[in-house]
Amino acid sequence: MNRNEVTELVIAQKLRKQLTWPQLAEAIGMSKEWTTAALLGQMTLTAEQAATIGALLELPTAAVEQLQVVPYKGSLPSAVPTDPLIYRFYELVNVYGTTFKALIHEEFGDGIMSAIDFSMDLQREPDPKGDRVRIVMSGKFLPYKSY
């Protein structure tokens, strides 16, 4: 069983069992954001976490083992995403990427925001004109070093 097959099985079993990402996250004591990324093939679960998910979703042993393997990160099938929701993030970076860069460099100096030492919180924000998506991302600042 390869990692893509495991991801497809996780999604199918999640639907069949009528479980939500937050419910799966609660079962392993992690955030819904990290857990969703892990179960979609982007993070590595511990043996205990994988066993818990395996039991909840009735996954075969091979799938539980794959959840513990360090994945090849990056799940988009093309350089420019075609899914409308994911494309909006691509658009956001195209429009505001230079703004993010300018403001981060002015505030912190020459460096990057880590996607490794990183957390995210996604919430629904009620609004009378239509609910909004609120995403808070927090990544450690890593300055470039001189050598």
Short mmCIF file of C-alpha atoms in Angstrom, two decimals:
data_model
loop_
_atom_site.label_atom_id
_atom_site.label_comp_id
_atom_site.label_asym_id
_atom_site.label_seq_id
_atom_site.Cartn_x
_atom_site.Cartn_y
_atom_site.Cartn_z
CA MET A 1 0.00 0.00 0.00
CA ASN A 2 1.49 3.38 -0.97
CA ARG A 3 0.86 6.71 0.74
CA ASN A 4 -1.60 7.95 -1.90
CA GLU A 5 -3.68 4.80 -1.49
CA VAL A 6 -3.64 5.31 2.29
CA THR A 7 -4.82 8.92 1.88
CA GLU A 8 -7.68 7.80 -0.37
CA LEU A 9 -8.62 5.08 2.14
CA VAL A 10 -8.52 7.54 5.06
CA ILE A 11 -10.87 9.89 3.22
CA ALA A 12 -13.23 7.06 2.25
CA GLN A 13 -13.33 5.65 5.79
CA LYS A 14 -13.77 9.11 7.33
CA LEU A 15 -16.85 9.59 5.13
CA ARG A 16 -18.15 6.08 5.76
CA LYS A 17 -17.78 6.49 9.53
CA GLN A 18 -19.18 10.06 9.38
CA LEU A 19 -16.23 11.46 11.33
CA THR A 20 -14.90 15.02 11.10
CA TRP A 21 -11.29 16.20 11.01
CA PRO A 22 -11.71 17.79 14.49
CA GLN A 23 -12.99 14.48 15.88
CA LEU A 24 -9.97 12.63 14.49
CA ALA A 25 -7.68 15.36 15.85
CA GLU A 26 -9.22 15.13 19.30
CA ALA A 27 -8.67 11.37 19.30
CA ILE A 28 -4.90 11.84 18.91
CA GLY A 29 -4.59 15.05 20.92
CA MET A 30 -3.47 17.27 18.06
CA SER A 31 -4.90 20.32 16.26
CA LYS A 32 -7.41 19.81 13.47
CA GLU A 33 -5.04 21.60 11.10
CA TRP A 34 -2.01 19.36 11.81
CA THR A 35 -4.12 16.20 11.91
CA THR A 36 -5.78 16.97 8.59
CA ALA A 37 -2.39 17.61 6.99
CA ALA A 38 -1.07 14.35 8.46
CA LEU A 39 -4.01 12.28 7.29
CA LEU A 40 -3.79 13.85 3.83
CA GLY A 41 -0.19 12.62 3.62
CA GLN A 42 1.91 15.62 4.66
CA MET A 43 2.99 14.77 8.23
CA THR A 44 4.20 11.72 10.15
CA LEU A 45 2.12 10.15 12.91
CA THR A 46 3.65 8.41 15.93
CA ALA A 47 2.95 4.72 16.38
CA GLU A 48 0.35 5.53 19.04
CA GLN A 49 -1.37 8.16 16.89
CA ALA A 50 -1.39 5.87 13.86
CA ALA A 51 -2.83 3.00 15.90
CA THR A 52 -5.60 5.24 17.24
CA ILE A 53 -6.51 6.50 13.77
CA GLY A 54 -6.26 2.97 12.40
CA ALA A 55 -8.75 1.72 14.99
CA LEU A 56 -11.17 4.62 14.47
CA LEU A 57 -11.12 4.27 10.69
CA GLU A 58 -10.71 0.48 10.63
CA LEU A 59 -7.55 0.72 8.53
CA PRO A 60 -5.46 -2.32 7.60
CA THR A 61 -2.05 -2.79 9.23
CA ALA A 62 -0.26 -1.67 6.04
CA ALA A 63 -2.09 1.68 6.15
CA VAL A 64 -1.30 2.20 9.84
CA GLU A 65 2.37 1.52 9.04
CA GLN A 66 2.33 4.03 6.15
CA LEU A 67 0.95 6.75 8.43
CA GLN A 68 4.24 6.47 10.37
CA VAL A 69 6.53 6.88 7.34
CA VAL A 70 8.03 10.32 6.68
CA PRO A 71 6.13 11.49 3.56
CA TYR A 72 7.31 13.19 0.43
CA LYS A 73 5.91 16.65 1.15
CA GLY A 74 4.03 18.71 -1.36
CA SER A 75 0.73 17.33 -2.52
CA LEU A 76 -0.29 19.54 -5.41
CA PRO A 77 -0.36 17.77 -8.78
CA SER A 78 0.75 20.84 -10.79
CA ALA A 79 2.76 24.03 -10.38
CA VAL A 80 -0.34 26.20 -10.78
CA PRO A 81 -3.23 24.64 -8.85
CA THR A 82 -6.46 24.10 -10.75
CA ASP A 83 -8.75 23.51 -7.76
CA PRO A 84 -10.58 26.85 -7.26
CA LEU A 85 -10.09 27.01 -3.48
CA ILE A 86 -6.39 26.12 -3.61
CA TYR A 87 -5.92 28.47 -6.57
CA ARG A 88 -7.08 31.38 -4.37
CA PHE A 89 -4.11 30.76 -2.08
CA TYR A 90 -1.84 30.76 -5.13
CA GLU A 91 -3.50 34.02 -6.19
CA LEU A 92 -3.09 35.42 -2.67
CA VAL A 93 0.67 34.74 -2.77
CA ASN A 94 0.93 36.19 -6.30
CA VAL A 95 -0.84 39.39 -5.24
CA TYR A 96 0.44 39.77 -1.66
CA GLY A 97 3.67 37.74 -1.68
CA THR A 98 5.89 40.78 -2.22
CA THR A 99 3.94 42.59 0.53
CA PHE A 100 4.49 39.69 2.96
CA LYS A 101 8.19 39.71 2.05
CA ALA A 102 8.61 43.49 2.42
CA LEU A 103 6.80 43.65 5.76
CA ILE A 104 8.54 40.58 7.24
CA HIS A 105 11.97 41.87 6.18
CA GLU A 106 11.26 45.34 7.57
CA GLU A 107 10.07 43.92 10.90
CA PHE A 108 12.50 40.99 11.31
CA GLY A 109 15.39 41.48 8.87
CA ASP A 110 16.67 39.22 6.10
CA GLY A 111 15.22 35.73 6.60
CA ILE A 112 12.20 33.51 6.16
CA MET A 113 9.12 32.32 8.01
CA SER A 114 9.47 28.63 8.77
CA ALA A 115 6.93 26.15 7.46
CA ILE A 116 8.52 23.54 9.74
CA ASP A 117 8.33 25.36 13.09
CA PHE A 118 4.80 26.41 12.19
CA SER A 119 1.22 26.39 13.45
CA MET A 120 -2.09 27.32 11.89
CA ASP A 121 -5.59 27.98 13.17
CA LEU A 122 -8.58 27.98 10.83
CA GLN A 123 -11.94 29.22 12.09
CA ARG A 124 -15.31 30.30 10.77
CA GLU A 125 -15.89 34.00 11.40
CA PRO A 126 -19.60 34.90 11.38
CA ASP A 127 -20.42 37.97 9.30
CA PRO A 128 -23.88 39.36 8.37
CA LYS A 129 -22.73 39.72 4.75
CA GLY A 130 -21.58 36.08 4.59
CA ASP A 131 -19.34 34.05 6.86
CA ARG A 132 -15.61 34.56 6.49
CA VAL A 133 -12.66 32.18 6.67
CA ARG A 134 -10.12 33.23 9.29
CA ILE A 135 -6.68 31.65 9.00
CA VAL A 136 -3.92 32.54 11.44
CA MET A 137 -0.47 31.24 10.50
CA SER A 138 2.48 31.42 12.85
CA GLY A 139 5.97 30.42 11.75
CA LYS A 140 9.30 30.88 13.47
CA PHE A 141 11.47 33.57 11.90
CA LEU A 142 14.74 32.13 10.63
CA PRO A 143 17.36 34.74 9.76
CA TYR A 144 19.85 34.11 7.01
CA LYS A 145 23.33 33.59 8.46
CA SER A 146 26.57 35.13 7.28
CA TYR A 147 29.53 32.80 6.92
#
